[in-house]
PDB file of C-alpha atoms and ligand atoms in Angstrom:
ATOM      1  CA  MET A   1       0.043  -0.033   0.149  1.00 98.00           C
ATOM      2  CA  HIS A   2       1.251   3.268  -0.848  1.00 98.00           C
ATOM      3  CA  ILE A   3       0.524   6.928   0.409  1.00 98.00           C
ATOM      4  CA  LEU A   4       1.014   9.908  -1.881  1.00 98.00           C
ATOM      5  CA  GLY A   5       1.427  13.377  -0.046  1.00 98.00           C
ATOM      6  CA  LEU A   6       0.830  16.383  -2.151  1.00 98.00           C
ATOM      7  CA  GLY A   7       2.394  19.443  -0.460  1.00 98.00           C
ATOM      8  CA  ASN A   8       1.563  22.596  -1.749  1.00 98.00           C
ATOM      9  CA  GLY A   9       3.430  25.213   0.311  1.00 98.00           C
ATOM     10  CA  THR A  10       7.007  26.724   1.106  1.00 97.00           C
ATOM     11  CA  VAL A  11       9.939  24.643   0.951  1.00 97.00           C
ATOM     12  CA  ASN A  12      10.469  23.499   4.390  1.00 96.00           C
ATOM     13  CA  GLY A  13       7.484  25.319   5.317  1.00 97.00           C
ATOM     14  CA  ASN A  14       4.752  24.735   7.967  1.00 98.00           C
ATOM     15  CA  SER A  15       2.550  22.442   5.608  1.00 98.00           C
ATOM     16  CA  GLU A  16       5.726  20.477   4.396  1.00 98.00           C
ATOM     17  CA  ILE A  17       6.800  19.990   8.052  1.00 98.00           C
ATOM     18  CA  LEU A  18       3.362  18.387   8.857  1.00 98.00           C
ATOM     19  CA  LEU A  19       2.929  16.312   5.811  1.00 98.00           C
ATOM     20  CA  LYS A  20       6.131  14.786   6.480  1.00 98.00           C
ATOM     21  CA  ALA A  21       5.228  14.232  10.252  1.00 98.00           C
ATOM     22  CA  ALA A  22       1.864  12.365   9.206  1.00 99.00           C
ATOM     23  CA  LEU A  23       3.893  10.335   6.297  1.00 98.00           C
ATOM     24  CA  THR A  24       6.327   9.068   8.616  1.00 98.00           C
ATOM     25  CA  ALA A  25       3.747   8.277  11.164  1.00 98.00           C
ATOM     26  CA  ALA A  26       1.890   6.438   8.685  1.00 98.00           C
ATOM     27  CA  GLU A  27       4.943   4.472   7.844  1.00 98.00           C
ATOM     28  CA  LYS A  28       5.636   4.021  11.659  1.00 98.00           C
ATOM     29  CA  ALA A  29       1.943   2.751  12.112  1.00 98.00           C
ATOM     30  CA  ASP A  30       2.331  -0.069   9.371  1.00 98.00           C
ATOM     31  CA  SER A  31       5.688  -1.326   8.064  1.00 97.00           C
ATOM     32  CA  SER A  32       4.039  -2.696   4.985  1.00 98.00           C
ATOM     33  CA  ILE A  33       2.975   1.309   3.814  1.00 98.00           C
ATOM     34  CA  THR A  34       5.208   3.086   1.646  1.00 98.00           C
ATOM     35  CA  THR A  35       5.084   6.947   1.029  1.00 98.00           C
ATOM     36  CA  SER A  36       6.365   9.555  -1.290  1.00 98.00           C
ATOM     37  CA  TRP A  37       5.494  13.222  -1.774  1.00 98.00           C
ATOM     38  CA  ILE A  38       5.146  15.614  -4.567  1.00 98.00           C
ATOM     39  CA  HIS A  39       6.001  19.472  -4.156  1.00 98.00           C
ATOM     40  CA  VAL A  40       3.151  20.740  -5.926  1.00 97.00           C
ATOM     41  CA  PRO A  41       4.629  24.176  -6.631  1.00 97.00           C
ATOM     42  CA  SER A  42       7.475  22.493  -8.405  1.00 96.00           C
ATOM     43  CA  VAL A  43       5.151  20.553 -10.836  1.00 95.00           C
ATOM     44  CA  SER A  44       5.825  21.629 -14.267  1.00 92.00           C
ATOM     45  CA  VAL A  45       3.281  22.572 -16.927  1.00 87.00           C
ATOM     46  CA  PRO A  46       3.367  24.308 -20.105  1.00 81.00           C
ATOM     47  CA  ARG A  47       1.669  27.560 -20.191  1.00 77.00           C
ATOM     48  CA  ASN A  48      -1.146  26.859 -22.734  1.00 75.00           C
ATOM     49  CA  PRO A  49      -0.964  22.775 -22.869  1.00 78.00           C
ATOM     50  CA  ARG A  50      -2.992  20.558 -24.713  1.00 79.00           C
ATOM     51  CA  PRO A  51      -5.415  18.308 -22.307  1.00 81.00           C
ATOM     52  CA  LEU A  52      -4.084  14.945 -21.690  1.00 82.00           C
ATOM     53  CA  GLU A  53      -5.409  12.360 -23.521  1.00 78.00           C
ATOM     54  CA  GLY A  54      -9.520  11.666 -23.013  1.00 73.00           C
ATOM     55  CA  ALA A  55      -9.375  15.208 -20.505  1.00 75.00           C
ATOM     56  CA  GLN A  56     -11.513  18.110 -21.335  1.00 73.00           C
ATOM     57  CA  ASP A  57      -9.862  21.186 -22.690  1.00 75.00           C
ATOM     58  CA  VAL A  58      -9.431  23.756 -20.110  1.00 72.00           C
ATOM     59  CA  SER A  59      -7.266  26.033 -22.125  1.00 71.00           C
ATOM     60  CA  MET A  60      -9.984  28.491 -22.570  1.00 70.00           C
ATOM     61  CA  GLY A  61      -9.041  28.927 -26.378  1.00 70.00           C
ATOM     62  CA  THR A  62      -5.314  29.184 -25.676  1.00 68.00           C
ATOM     63  CA  ILE A  63      -3.776  26.226 -26.989  1.00 67.00           C
ATOM     64  CA  GLY A  64      -0.331  26.298 -28.408  1.00 64.00           C
ATOM     65  CA  GLN A  65       0.049  29.987 -27.612  1.00 63.00           C
ATOM     66  CA  THR A  66       3.809  30.279 -26.379  1.00 62.00           C
ATOM     67  CA  GLY A  67       5.604  33.061 -24.890  1.00 59.00           C
ATOM     68  CA  VAL A  68       8.616  34.659 -26.746  1.00 58.00           C
ATOM     69  CA  GLY A  69      10.870  31.855 -27.926  1.00 60.00           C
ATOM     70  CA  GLY A  70       8.414  29.128 -27.627  1.00 62.00           C
ATOM     71  CA  ASP A  71       7.667  26.820 -24.576  1.00 61.00           C
ATOM     72  CA  THR A  72      10.438  24.669 -23.758  1.00 70.00           C
ATOM     73  CA  VAL A  73       8.779  24.000 -20.132  1.00 79.00           C
ATOM     74  CA  PRO A  74       8.674  20.312 -19.300  1.00 86.00           C
ATOM     75  CA  ASP A  75       5.125  18.979 -18.865  1.00 89.00           C
ATOM     76  CA  ASP A  76       4.737  16.916 -15.754  1.00 93.00           C
ATOM     77  CA  ARG A  77       1.021  16.352 -15.635  1.00 92.00           C
ATOM     78  CA  ARG A  78       0.987  12.565 -17.128  1.00 93.00           C
ATOM     79  CA  ASP A  79       3.555  11.835 -14.191  1.00 95.00           C
ATOM     80  CA  VAL A  80       1.497  13.486 -11.643  1.00 96.00           C
ATOM     81  CA  LEU A  81      -1.665  11.723 -12.569  1.00 95.00           C
ATOM     82  CA  ASN A  82       0.016   8.415 -12.753  1.00 96.00           C
ATOM     83  CA  ALA A  83       1.457   8.765  -9.249  1.00 98.00           C
ATOM     84  CA  ILE A  84      -1.844   9.845  -7.990  1.00 97.00           C
ATOM     85  CA  LEU A  85      -3.920   6.760  -9.886  1.00 96.00           C
ATOM     86  CA  ALA A  86      -0.964   4.575  -8.350  1.00 97.00           C
ATOM     87  CA  ALA A  87      -1.604   5.680  -4.805  1.00 98.00           C
ATOM     88  CA  ASP A  88      -3.747   3.911  -2.199  1.00 98.00           C
ATOM     89  CA  ALA A  89      -4.327   6.890  -0.226  1.00 98.00           C
ATOM     90  CA  LEU A  90      -3.594  10.707  -0.653  1.00 98.00           C
ATOM     91  CA  ILE A  91      -2.539  13.357   2.146  1.00 98.00           C
ATOM     92  CA  PHE A  92      -3.024  16.857   0.932  1.00 98.00           C
ATOM     93  CA  ALA A  93      -1.039  19.322   2.943  1.00 98.00           C
ATOM     94  CA  THR A  94      -1.553  23.211   1.822  1.00 98.00           C
ATOM     95  CA  PRO A  95      -1.026  26.568   3.145  1.00 98.00           C
ATOM     96  CA  ILE A  96      -4.426  28.753   3.178  1.00 98.00           C
ATOM     97  CA  TYR A  97      -4.112  31.750   0.832  1.00 98.00           C
ATOM     98  CA  SER A  98      -7.080  34.168   0.892  1.00 97.00           C
ATOM     99  CA  HIS A  99      -9.159  31.725   2.919  1.00 98.00           C
ATOM    100  CA  GLN A 100      -8.534  28.980   0.573  1.00 98.00           C
ATOM    101  CA  PRO A 101      -6.013  26.320  -0.415  1.00 98.00           C
ATOM    102  CA  ALA A 102      -2.845  28.100  -2.076  1.00 98.00           C
ATOM    103  CA  GLY A 103      -3.934  28.342  -5.910  1.00 97.00           C
ATOM    104  CA  THR A 104      -0.962  26.321  -7.115  1.00 97.00           C
ATOM    105  CA  LEU A 105      -2.936  23.119  -6.224  1.00 97.00           C
ATOM    106  CA  LYS A 106      -6.267  24.043  -7.824  1.00 96.00           C
ATOM    107  CA  MET A 107      -4.340  25.199 -10.933  1.00 93.00           C
ATOM    108  CA  LEU A 108      -2.892  21.466 -10.917  1.00 92.00           C
ATOM    109  CA  VAL A 109      -5.993  19.792 -10.194  1.00 92.00           C
ATOM    110  CA  ASP A 110      -7.811  21.582 -12.897  1.00 90.00           C
ATOM    111  CA  ARG A 111      -5.475  20.338 -15.431  1.00 88.00           C
ATOM    112  CA  ILE A 112      -5.173  16.706 -14.308  1.00 90.00           C
ATOM    113  CA  LEU A 113      -8.310  15.772 -12.759  1.00 86.00           C
ATOM    114  CA  GLY A 114     -11.659  16.117 -12.990  1.00 78.00           C
ATOM    115  CA  PRO A 115     -14.560  14.749 -15.261  1.00 76.00           C
ATOM    116  CA  PHE A 116     -12.210  12.618 -16.962  1.00 76.00           C
ATOM    117  CA  THR A 117     -11.117  10.800 -13.778  1.00 87.00           C
ATOM    118  CA  ASP A 118     -14.547  10.520 -12.402  1.00 92.00           C
ATOM    119  CA  ALA A 119     -14.959   7.280 -10.840  1.00 93.00           C
ATOM    120  CA  ALA A 120     -18.987   7.270 -11.496  1.00 92.00           C
ATOM    121  CA  PHE A 121     -18.369   8.026 -15.040  1.00 89.00           C
ATOM    122  CA  VAL A 122     -15.676   5.287 -15.683  1.00 89.00           C
ATOM    123  CA  GLN A 123     -17.826   2.580 -14.111  1.00 91.00           C
ATOM    124  CA  ARG A 124     -20.958   3.758 -16.195  1.00 90.00           C
ATOM    125  CA  VAL A 125     -18.759   3.346 -19.390  1.00 89.00           C
ATOM    126  CA  LEU A 126     -17.400   0.084 -18.500  1.00 89.00           C
ATOM    127  CA  ASP A 127     -20.897  -1.051 -17.891  1.00 91.00           C
ATOM    128  CA  SER A 128     -21.809  -0.055 -21.147  1.00 90.00           C
ATOM    129  CA  GLN A 129     -18.670  -1.480 -22.794  1.00 89.00           C
ATOM    130  CA  MET A 130     -19.369  -4.619 -21.147  1.00 89.00           C
ATOM    131  CA  ALA A 131     -22.884  -4.634 -22.168  1.00 91.00           C
ATOM    132  CA  GLY A 132     -21.537  -4.125 -26.130  1.00 88.00           C
ATOM    133  CA  GLU A 133     -23.440  -0.916 -26.479  1.00 88.00           C
ATOM    134  CA  LYS A 134     -21.822   1.006 -29.146  1.00 86.00           C
ATOM    135  CA  THR A 135     -21.922   4.598 -27.600  1.00 84.00           C
ATOM    136  CA  TYR A 136     -18.757   4.385 -25.394  1.00 82.00           C
ATOM    137  CA  GLN A 137     -16.926   1.440 -27.324  1.00 83.00           C
ATOM    138  CA  HIS A 138     -13.998   4.108 -28.609  1.00 83.00           C
ATOM    139  CA  ILE A 139     -13.132   5.274 -24.644  1.00 81.00           C
ATOM    140  CA  LYS A 140      -9.923   4.150 -23.429  1.00 81.00           C
ATOM    141  CA  LEU A 141     -10.337   4.038 -19.792  1.00 83.00           C
ATOM    142  CA  ASP A 142      -7.552   3.704 -16.914  1.00 88.00           C
ATOM    143  CA  LYS A 143      -8.992   1.240 -14.447  1.00 89.00           C
ATOM    144  CA  ARG A 144      -6.849   2.506 -11.578  1.00 94.00           C
ATOM    145  CA  ILE A 145      -9.620   5.135 -11.200  1.00 94.00           C
ATOM    146  CA  LEU A 146     -11.685   2.654  -9.483  1.00 94.00           C
ATOM    147  CA  LYS A 147      -9.251   1.627  -6.928  1.00 95.00           C
ATOM    148  CA  PRO A 148     -10.353   2.120  -3.294  1.00 96.00           C
ATOM    149  CA  ARG A 149      -8.719   5.269  -1.917  1.00 98.00           C
ATOM    150  CA  VAL A 150      -8.651   7.084   1.112  1.00 98.00           C
ATOM    151  CA  ALA A 151      -7.530  10.751   1.657  1.00 98.00           C
ATOM    152  CA  ALA A 152      -6.959  13.260   4.359  1.00 98.00           C
ATOM    153  CA  PHE A 153      -6.438  17.094   4.322  1.00 98.00           C
ATOM    154  CA  ILE A 154      -4.019  19.272   6.405  1.00 99.00           C
ATOM    155  CA  ALA A 155      -4.658  23.085   5.850  1.00 98.00           C
ATOM    156  CA  VAL A 156      -2.388  25.521   7.623  1.00 98.00           C
ATOM    157  CA  GLY A 157      -3.443  29.277   8.066  1.00 98.00           C
ATOM    158  CA  GLY A 158      -1.722  31.988   9.993  1.00 98.00           C
ATOM    159  CA  SER A 159      -4.834  33.489  10.947  1.00 98.00           C
ATOM    160  CA  PRO A 160      -6.683  32.400  14.360  1.00 96.00           C
ATOM    161  CA  PHE A 161      -9.845  33.424  13.096  1.00 96.00           C
ATOM    162  CA  ASN A 162     -12.287  30.956  11.617  1.00 94.00           C
ATOM    163  CA  ASP A 163     -13.693  33.288   8.619  1.00 95.00           C
ATOM    164  CA  GLN A 164      -9.998  33.328   7.175  1.00 97.00           C
ATOM    165  CA  VAL A 165      -9.758  29.743   7.168  1.00 98.00           C
ATOM    166  CA  THR A 166     -13.259  28.460   6.514  1.00 96.00           C
ATOM    167  CA  MET A 167     -13.084  27.792   2.912  1.00 97.00           C
ATOM    168  CA  ALA A 168     -10.074  25.701   2.997  1.00 98.00           C
ATOM    169  CA  LEU A 169     -11.491  22.002   3.625  1.00 98.00           C
ATOM    170  CA  PRO A 170     -14.536  22.572   1.480  1.00 97.00           C
ATOM    171  CA  THR A 171     -12.366  23.163  -1.667  1.00 97.00           C
ATOM    172  CA  LEU A 172     -10.024  20.463  -0.779  1.00 98.00           C
ATOM    173  CA  HIS A 173     -13.022  18.103  -0.715  1.00 97.00           C
ATOM    174  CA  GLN A 174     -13.424  18.960  -4.465  1.00 94.00           C
ATOM    175  CA  PHE A 175     -10.169  17.708  -5.338  1.00 95.00           C
ATOM    176  CA  VAL A 176     -11.235  14.139  -4.399  1.00 96.00           C
ATOM    177  CA  TYR A 177     -14.706  13.678  -5.006  1.00 91.00           C
ATOM    178  CA  SER A 178     -14.364  12.738  -8.911  1.00 92.00           C
ATOM    179  CA  LEU A 179     -11.739   9.921  -7.730  1.00 94.00           C
ATOM    180  CA  HIS A 180     -14.227   8.896  -5.046  1.00 95.00           C
ATOM    181  CA  ALA A 181     -11.736   8.883  -2.725  1.00 97.00           C
ATOM    182  CA  LYS A 182     -12.960   8.362   0.860  1.00 98.00           C
ATOM    183  CA  VAL A 183     -12.274  11.253   3.284  1.00 98.00           C
ATOM    184  CA  VAL A 184     -10.883   9.780   6.817  1.00 98.00           C
ATOM    185  CA  ASP A 185      -9.187  12.632   8.253  1.00 98.00           C
ATOM    186  CA  GLN A 186      -9.104  16.523   7.950  1.00 98.00           C
ATOM    187  CA  HIS A 187      -7.475  19.404  10.198  1.00 98.00           C
ATOM    188  CA  VAL A 188      -7.112  22.983   9.717  1.00 98.00           C
ATOM    189  CA  PHE A 189      -4.001  24.193  11.790  1.00 98.00           C
ATOM    190  CA  ARG A 190      -4.668  28.029  12.693  1.00 98.00           C
ATOM    191  CA  GLY A 191      -2.396  30.698  14.231  1.00 98.00           C
ATOM    192  CA  PHE A 192       0.911  29.378  12.481  1.00 98.00           C
ATOM    193  CA  GLY A 193       1.873  32.180  10.280  1.00 97.00           C
ATOM    194  CA  ARG A 194       5.606  32.243  11.020  1.00 96.00           C
ATOM    195  CA  PRO A 195       7.753  29.751   9.045  1.00 95.00           C
ATOM    196  CA  GLY A 196       8.418  26.801  11.220  1.00 97.00           C
ATOM    197  CA  SER A 197       5.818  27.981  13.836  1.00 98.00           C
ATOM    198  CA  VAL A 198       3.961  24.390  13.852  1.00 98.00           C
ATOM    199  CA  LEU A 199       7.131  23.198  15.824  1.00 98.00           C
ATOM    200  CA  LEU A 200       6.408  25.396  18.542  1.00 97.00           C
ATOM    201  CA  ARG A 201       3.569  24.992  21.209  1.00 96.00           C
ATOM    202  CA  GLY A 202       4.773  22.173  22.711  1.00 95.00           C
ATOM    203  CA  GLY A 203       4.558  20.323  19.114  1.00 97.00           C
ATOM    204  CA  GLU A 204       0.775  19.653  19.369  1.00 98.00           C
ATOM    205  CA  ALA A 205       0.490  20.686  15.684  1.00 98.00           C
ATOM    206  CA  VAL A 206       2.950  17.769  14.723  1.00 98.00           C
ATOM    207  CA  GLN A 207       1.153  15.497  17.003  1.00 98.00           C
ATOM    208  CA  ARG A 208      -2.044  16.184  15.390  1.00 98.00           C
ATOM    209  CA  ALA A 209      -0.577  15.477  12.155  1.00 98.00           C
ATOM    210  CA  GLU A 210       0.957  12.351  13.392  1.00 98.00           C
ATOM    211  CA  LYS A 211      -2.621  11.200  14.294  1.00 98.00           C
ATOM    212  CA  LEU A 212      -3.826  12.253  10.958  1.00 99.00           C
ATOM    213  CA  GLY A 213      -1.230   9.943   9.413  1.00 98.00           C
ATOM    214  CA  GLN A 214      -2.113   6.960  11.948  1.00 98.00           C
ATOM    215  CA  ASN A 215      -5.420   7.398  10.717  1.00 98.00           C
ATOM    216  CA  VAL A 216      -4.765   7.214   6.893  1.00 99.00           C
ATOM    217  CA  ALA A 217      -2.816   4.080   7.677  1.00 98.00           C
ATOM    218  CA  SER A 218      -5.530   2.486   9.654  1.00 98.00           C
ATOM    219  CA  GLN A 219      -8.015   2.933   6.916  1.00 98.00           C
ATOM    220  CA  ILE A 220      -6.004   2.345   3.725  1.00 98.00           C
ATOM    221  CA  GLY A 221      -7.247  -0.294   1.453  1.00 98.00           C
ATOM    222  CA  LYS A 222     -10.600  -0.237   2.562  1.00 98.00           C
ATOM    223  CA  THR A 223     -13.558   0.490  -0.029  1.00 97.00           C
ATOM    224  CA  PHE A 224     -15.425   3.883   0.472  1.00 97.00           C
ATOM    225  CA  ASP A 225     -18.398   2.264   2.528  1.00 96.00           C
ATOM    226  CA  GLU A 226     -16.036   0.077   4.713  1.00 98.00           C
ATOM    227  CA  ALA A 227     -13.549   3.271   5.349  1.00 98.00           C
ATOM    228  CA  LYS A 228     -14.139   5.146   8.585  1.00 98.00           C
ATOM    229  CA  TYR A 229     -14.064   9.027   9.174  1.00 98.00           C
ATOM    230  CA  LEU A 230     -11.835   9.442  12.140  1.00 98.00           C
ATOM    231  CA  GLY A 231     -11.437  13.246  12.187  1.00 98.00           C
ATOM    232  CA  PRO A 232     -12.944  15.868  14.074  1.00 96.00           C
ATOM    233  CA  GLU A 233     -16.643  16.461  14.275  1.00 93.00           C
ATOM    234  CA  ASP A 234     -19.433  18.300  15.901  1.00 89.00           C
ATOM    235  CA  PRO A 235     -23.314  17.377  16.598  1.00 87.00           C
ATOM    236  CA  ALA A 236     -23.998  19.954  13.671  1.00 89.00           C
ATOM    237  CA  SER A 237     -21.837  18.177  11.290  1.00 95.00           C
ATOM    238  CA  CYS A 238     -22.947  16.810   7.836  1.00 96.00           C
ATOM    239  CA  PRO A 239     -22.958  12.983   8.138  1.00 95.00           C
ATOM    240  CA  TYR A 240     -20.796  12.881   4.815  1.00 96.00           C
ATOM    241  CA  CYS A 241     -17.976  15.406   4.779  1.00 96.00           C
ATOM    242  CA  HIS A 242     -18.291  16.029   8.442  1.00 97.00           C
ATOM    243  CA  MET A 243     -18.302  19.791   8.513  1.00 96.00           C
ATOM    244  CA  SER A 244     -20.925  22.142   9.771  1.00 93.00           C
ATOM    245  CA  LYS A 245     -20.885  24.557   6.708  1.00 94.00           C
ATOM    246  CA  VAL A 246     -24.603  24.937   5.059  1.00 95.00           C
ATOM    247  CA  GLU A 247     -26.533  27.265   2.845  1.00 95.00           C
ATOM    248  CA  ILE A 248     -30.036  27.921   3.995  1.00 93.00           C
ATOM    249  CA  ASP A 249     -32.867  27.930   1.848  1.00 89.00           C
ATOM    250  CA  TYR A 250     -35.879  29.880   3.451  1.00 84.00           C
ATOM    251  CA  THR A 251     -38.076  29.480   0.418  1.00 86.00           C
ATOM    252  CA  GLN A 252     -38.129  25.834   1.092  1.00 83.00           C
ATOM    253  CA  ASP A 253     -39.071  25.574   4.442  1.00 85.00           C
ATOM    254  CA  ASN A 254     -35.481  26.238   6.116  1.00 89.00           C
ATOM    255  CA  ASP A 255     -34.069  23.545   4.052  1.00 95.00           C
ATOM    256  CA  ILE A 256     -30.224  23.154   4.224  1.00 96.00           C
ATOM    257  CA  GLY A 257     -27.572  22.114   2.173  1.00 96.00           C
ATOM    258  CA  CYS A 258     -24.107  21.255   2.776  1.00 97.00           C
ATOM    259  CA  ILE A 259     -22.119  23.465   0.616  1.00 96.00           C
ATOM    260  CA  THR A 260     -19.506  21.013   0.477  1.00 96.00           C
ATOM    261  CA  CYS A 261     -20.893  17.603  -0.648  1.00 95.00           C
ATOM    262  CA  GLY A 262     -24.960  18.754  -1.228  1.00 95.00           C
ATOM    263  CA  ALA A 263     -26.266  16.641   1.149  1.00 96.00           C
ATOM    264  CA  ARG A 264     -29.630  17.916   2.462  1.00 96.00           C
ATOM    265  CA  GLY A 265     -31.450  18.893   5.479  1.00 96.00           C
ATOM    266  CA  LYS A 266     -33.681  21.079   7.651  1.00 95.00           C
ATOM    267  CA  LEU A 267     -32.958  23.561  10.166  1.00 94.00           C
ATOM    268  CA  VAL A 268     -35.185  22.757  13.475  1.00 93.00           C
ATOM    269  CA  VAL A 269     -35.556  24.108  17.093  1.00 93.00           C
ATOM    270  CA  GLY A 270     -34.375  21.151  19.443  1.00 88.00           C
ATOM    271  CA  GLU A 271     -36.015  20.390  22.801  1.00 88.00           C
ATOM    272  CA  ASN A 272     -33.244  22.848  24.357  1.00 90.00           C
ATOM    273  CA  GLY A 273     -34.688  25.793  22.329  1.00 93.00           C
ATOM    274  CA  ARG A 274     -31.506  25.597  20.110  1.00 91.00           C
ATOM    275  CA  ILE A 275     -31.323  25.484  16.411  1.00 91.00           C
ATOM    276  CA  GLN A 276     -29.785  22.676  14.754  1.00 91.00           C
ATOM    277  CA  PRO A 277     -29.761  20.708  11.757  1.00 93.00           C
ATOM    278  CA  VAL A 278     -31.325  17.510  10.850  1.00 94.00           C
ATOM    279  CA  TRP A 279     -29.645  15.770   7.684  1.00 95.00           C
ATOM    280  CA  GLU A 280     -31.242  13.437   5.658  1.00 94.00           C
ATOM    281  CA  THR A 281     -29.329  10.217   5.887  1.00 86.00           C
ATOM    282  CA  SER A 282     -29.999   6.972   3.091  1.00 72.00           C
TER     283      SER A 282
HETATM  284  C1  FMN B 301      -0.477  35.287  -0.185  1.00 91.41           C
HETATM  285  C2  FMN B 301      -0.835  34.842   1.209  1.00 91.41           C
HETATM  286  C3  FMN B 301      -2.285  34.919   1.707  1.00 91.41           C
HETATM  287  C4  FMN B 301      -2.692  34.275   2.827  1.00 91.41           C
HETATM  288  N1  FMN B 301      -4.012  34.060   3.373  1.00 91.41           N
HETATM  289  C5  FMN B 301      -4.125  33.974   4.439  1.00 91.41           C
HETATM  290  C6  FMN B 301      -5.348  33.757   5.243  1.00 91.41           C
HETATM  291  O1  FMN B 301      -6.650  33.849   4.099  1.00 91.41           O
HETATM  292  N2  FMN B 301      -5.931  32.854   5.977  1.00 91.41           N
HETATM  293  C7  FMN B 301      -4.606  32.481   7.131  1.00 91.41           C
HETATM  294  O2  FMN B 301      -5.177  31.895   7.817  1.00 91.41           O
HETATM  295  N3  FMN B 301      -3.475  32.520   6.647  1.00 91.41           N
HETATM  296  C8  FMN B 301      -3.204  33.104   5.443  1.00 91.41           C
HETATM  297  N4  FMN B 301      -1.651  33.242   4.980  1.00 91.41           N
HETATM  298  C9  FMN B 301      -0.695  32.859   5.696  1.00 91.41           C
HETATM  299  C10 FMN B 301      -0.276  31.534   5.378  1.00 91.41           C
HETATM  300  O3  FMN B 301      -1.352  30.367   5.490  1.00 91.41           O
HETATM  301  C11 FMN B 301       0.718  30.831   6.796  1.00 91.41           C
HETATM  302  O4  FMN B 301       1.987  31.728   6.384  1.00 91.41           O
HETATM  303  C12 FMN B 301       1.166  29.430   6.395  1.00 91.41           C
HETATM  304  O5  FMN B 301       1.855  28.781   7.391  1.00 91.41           O
HETATM  305  C13 FMN B 301       2.118  29.357   5.049  1.00 91.41           C
HETATM  306  O6  FMN B 301       2.399  27.827   5.057  1.00 91.41           O
HETATM  307  P1  FMN B 301       3.530  27.098   4.514  1.00 91.41           P
HETATM  308  O7  FMN B 301       4.889  27.444   5.619  1.00 91.41           O
HETATM  309  O8  FMN B 301       3.450  25.692   4.071  1.00 91.41           O
HETATM  310  O9  FMN B 301       3.882  27.903   3.217  1.00 91.41           O
HETATM  311  C14 FMN B 301      -1.347  33.540   3.787  1.00 91.41           C
HETATM  312  C15 FMN B 301      -0.082  33.596   3.204  1.00 91.41           C
HETATM  313  C16 FMN B 301       0.161  34.497   2.096  1.00 91.41           C
HETATM  314  C17 FMN B 301       1.307  34.349   1.694  1.00 91.41           C
END
């Protein structure tokens, strides 16, 4: 079993320290596990690349436009996609910039993941091909997309305030949902603005990252339904993405929706007089 880390921050910075703590702890927890990691800001992608085979063109009409002297930048997209599809678990570690994961990660995900690595789509095409239907016969599929995969998220912000970090985890979830990876842990590390500051405060951040690595190790190889979420939760959390981030639809009798995964529910007044969500579960 292999865990791939995707580190999205400063070299030797806070998110890299925590990613390495998580990966090392996972290897210690289970000696059969191997790990590797990619420094996302170092991934090289030409300025206006053609889409990968089978992928959607997201160049916005700029394919082939190059800078002065032409683009001689290497294209790492295929290697990164192969590393992701070969892995049994993914740990994303990112700084928070402007309340979200730093943009280098979003840029990379837009270029290599998305609809053409969508497990539901791949399964539908495979079923159709097996049934001998003509529509999808020409499509070549990478069956590794369907492999059981778990994921965990580390987000590090300098701010101690919730509103300045609150969109980090919802965005990180979008990076793995097309792969149908099960999120088993997630943590926002707040108030760590200075380089290396995650090593302070008695090492509590490092210990939490190690726990996250152990949680991944304990769930790796399990199917989506078997793998358990082991991260933080509160009584209002959505039962699927385990966060309390909702939109309210007053036109529909106080219906709520989870902004991360789309689960539906209602706001009701509980016996203790407090407003609380009641989520629809299947
Ligand atoms: C451009 C920029 C924007 C930032 N925006 C936020 C923010 O919105 N919320 C926050 O909590 N921290 C913010 N920070 C602070 C970083 O998240 C913090 O310093 C983090 O520890 C950097 O991680 P790294 O050492 O792995 O690069 C920002 C930093 C930069 C450089």
